Amino acid sequence: MITLHKPLEAATMTKSIQLIIIPTPVVGHLVSFVQFADTLLRRDDRLSISVLLINLPLFSDPVFTKKLSASHPSINFIDLPPLDFSLRLASPPMAPEAFISSIIELHKPSVKAAVENLILLPDDDRSSLRFVVDMFCTSMIDVARDFGAPCYTFFTSSAAFLGLLDFISTHHLHELTEAGPDSMMIPSYASPVPASVLPHFVFLKDGCDAFAAHGRRIKETDGVILNTFADLEPHALASFAEGYPPLYPVGPILDLARAEQMSEARRAESERILRWLDAQEEESVVFLCFGSMGSFKADQVAEIAAGLESTGVKFLWALRKRPQGIYDAPGEYEDPSEVLPEGFLARTEARGLICGWAPQVEILAHKSVGGFVTHCGWNSTLESIWFGVPTVAWPLYAEQQINAFQMVKDLGLAIELKIDYNIFKDALVPAAEIENAVRLLMAKDGYGLEIRKRVKDMSERSRAAVAAGGSSFETIGALINKMLN
């Protein structure tokens, strides 16, 4: 049975276009999709948008999805019926990218049924349908074609990473090892790319094959919508060969109002953090946060603590508890002292604050924050640029290594700590390297000042891109016109 979070209003029956959005139900992807849908609705009321929600074992967050739905009443959220994945879960372990892709493939019949239930116009007027699918949901192109409908890809990462997928789709990269060639030329990157910064899935045959398949299928769509903007990635956007589907850089698409989705406990924690920040000097605090899935083993936590203590810099550290399973989310420490070096909290009490979950947008927007040590997830990267906060790149997994490489080497918008760091290895970043990177980041002269100026400039460009007349604003208008016509 298909469940609607909210009923379709009669007004939607008069809309000119029924837009079917199929995201990967991972928080970072889902948030970007919903913000994109909101952007479209604000621009043109001839669109009616339905988001089909796939239940993805180990990755979906039903509580978050429910709150997201409640805070976006103009969008129809539809839960697809759960499937039995017991055999798939019991089979030999797969690369996460291959697992997600295989589960989404199984939802094609339920997606088709959901769309048939959603059609509010006569069968002979299905020309009003348009599909937008996630990079992991390219198998749903088949469903769009069954309805004779145009289908677009919404790519939640960078244009450069899209270029890497295109490169993977025509090269046998799974034959590489991490000790492979010193570098290779990938058209969407301006600098030679070392094998050590390629995403982990490239070195796993099933993961690489899954992404190569997505790369090939994306080229079948009617266009690729990108969460980036022209001034940020001019080289990458210009690198695609003639004949590739049209590119629509519409970003930055950001969730700047996520406070509406907070629980009472998180709201109280947010207020505690912001009160502490209010008491600090302008651009005096370095913020350390590694995303919704970022955490470290105890030995690495000790090195981070020692590095921060040695800097003398004020810090706000989102310290998360290591999960038990590889797909589990990090937890919260009831008492952070259980993992921190003895006496650390007492010695740094006057200049540091430890938290678990952190309201990242509100923190990056705060005037006292002068630097950000980040995992380089694409949403976090765009947020740091939007608020003009310079970063230290410390990637952990997924495409974060190649994002870090691009920010440091291609764009000169971040300071390198260890851009080939990978949680699947046992590498340990020593305290001295962390100290040096933070000191450089927070410096008011030299290279730190140079990076700060570049990020501030790109921040202004990001805001100009989405303002009336900006590159992304105009691109969204062109995309809507194409969908309507």
mmCIF file of N, CA and C in Angstrom, residues 9 29 32 98 108 116 130 160 174 184 193 226 253 269 283 291 294 361-362 380 382 388 424 447:
data_model
loop_
_atom_site.group_PDB
_atom_site.id
_atom_site.type_symbol
_atom_site.label_atom_id
_atom_site.label_comp_id
_atom_site.label_asym_id
_atom_site.label_seq_id
_atom_site.Cartn_x
_atom_site.Cartn_y
_atom_site.Cartn_z
ATOM 1 N N GLU A 9 -4.052 18.191 -2.719
ATOM 2 C CA GLU A 9 -5.100 19.186 -2.725
ATOM 3 C C GLU A 9 -5.693 19.292 -4.123
ATOM 4 N N HIS A 29 21.320 13.552 0.367
ATOM 5 C CA HIS A 29 20.682 13.571 -0.953
ATOM 6 C C HIS A 29 19.251 14.083 -0.838
ATOM 7 N N SER A 32 18.891 17.913 -0.301
ATOM 8 C CA SER A 32 19.161 18.684 -1.513
ATOM 9 C C SER A 32 17.991 18.610 -2.488
ATOM 10 N N ALA A 98 27.079 -0.315 -4.489
ATOM 11 C CA ALA A 98 26.430 -1.410 -5.204
ATOM 12 C C ALA A 98 25.172 -1.865 -4.474
ATOM 13 N N LYS A 108 11.458 -0.546 -8.887
ATOM 14 C CA LYS A 108 10.874 -0.062 -10.139
ATOM 15 C C LYS A 108 9.371 -0.369 -10.245
ATOM 16 N N GLU A 116 1.303 5.769 -11.504
ATOM 17 C CA GLU A 116 -0.027 5.523 -12.077
ATOM 18 C C GLU A 116 -1.120 6.046 -11.155
ATOM 19 N N ARG A 130 6.929 14.709 -15.817
ATOM 20 C CA ARG A 130 8.374 14.881 -15.911
ATOM 21 C C ARG A 130 8.995 14.141 -14.729
ATOM 22 N N ALA A 160 32.649 18.356 -11.170
ATOM 23 C CA ALA A 160 33.889 17.595 -11.358
ATOM 24 C C ALA A 160 33.662 16.113 -11.068
ATOM 25 N N HIS A 174 38.373 -0.041 -11.907
ATOM 26 C CA HIS A 174 38.410 -1.014 -10.812
ATOM 27 C C HIS A 174 39.666 -1.890 -10.874
ATOM 28 N N MET A 184 46.644 10.754 -12.957
ATOM 29 C CA MET A 184 46.011 10.552 -14.262
ATOM 30 C C MET A 184 45.254 11.822 -14.619
ATOM 31 N N VAL A 193 45.163 13.891 -11.252
ATOM 32 C CA VAL A 193 44.514 13.283 -10.095
ATOM 33 C C VAL A 193 45.273 12.028 -9.671
ATOM 34 N N LEU A 226 22.656 20.202 -11.610
ATOM 35 C CA LEU A 226 23.813 20.110 -10.727
ATOM 36 C C LEU A 226 23.715 21.101 -9.574
ATOM 37 N N ILE A 253 22.213 24.952 -3.834
ATOM 38 C CA ILE A 253 20.937 24.596 -3.219
ATOM 39 C C ILE A 253 21.238 24.202 -1.781
ATOM 40 N N GLU A 269 20.233 22.054 22.730
ATOM 41 C CA GLU A 269 21.672 21.951 22.486
ATOM 42 C C GLU A 269 22.137 23.063 21.543
ATOM 43 N N GLU A 283 35.422 35.761 14.335
ATOM 44 C CA GLU A 283 36.310 34.863 13.586
ATOM 45 C C GLU A 283 37.443 34.294 14.443
ATOM 46 N N GLY A 291 30.242 15.659 9.514
ATOM 47 C CA GLY A 291 29.044 15.158 8.869
ATOM 48 C C GLY A 291 28.236 14.214 9.730
ATOM 49 N N GLY A 294 30.272 11.012 10.401
ATOM 50 C CA GLY A 294 31.685 11.150 10.706
ATOM 51 C C GLY A 294 32.025 10.908 12.171
ATOM 52 N N VAL A 361 24.628 24.720 10.038
ATOM 53 C CA VAL A 361 24.323 25.947 9.308
ATOM 54 C C VAL A 361 24.390 27.151 10.227
ATOM 55 N N GLU A 362 23.754 27.046 11.389
ATOM 56 C CA GLU A 362 23.746 28.169 12.316
ATOM 57 C C GLU A 362 25.153 28.499 12.812
ATOM 58 N N SER A 380 28.315 20.270 2.868
ATOM 59 C CA SER A 380 29.123 21.044 3.814
ATOM 60 C C SER A 380 30.059 21.995 3.080
ATOM 61 N N LEU A 382 29.539 23.440 0.144
ATOM 62 C CA LEU A 382 28.759 24.570 -0.350
ATOM 63 C C LEU A 382 28.343 25.501 0.787
ATOM 64 N N GLY A 388 31.279 31.985 3.703
ATOM 65 C CA GLY A 388 32.605 32.567 3.624
ATOM 66 C C GLY A 388 33.558 32.078 4.690
ATOM 67 N N PHE A 424 38.500 3.567 5.962
ATOM 68 C CA PHE A 424 38.641 2.128 5.762
ATOM 69 C C PHE A 424 40.086 1.671 5.928
ATOM 70 N N TYR A 447 49.421 32.515 4.020
ATOM 71 C CA TYR A 447 48.546 31.689 3.182
ATOM 72 C C TYR A 447 47.134 31.596 3.770
#
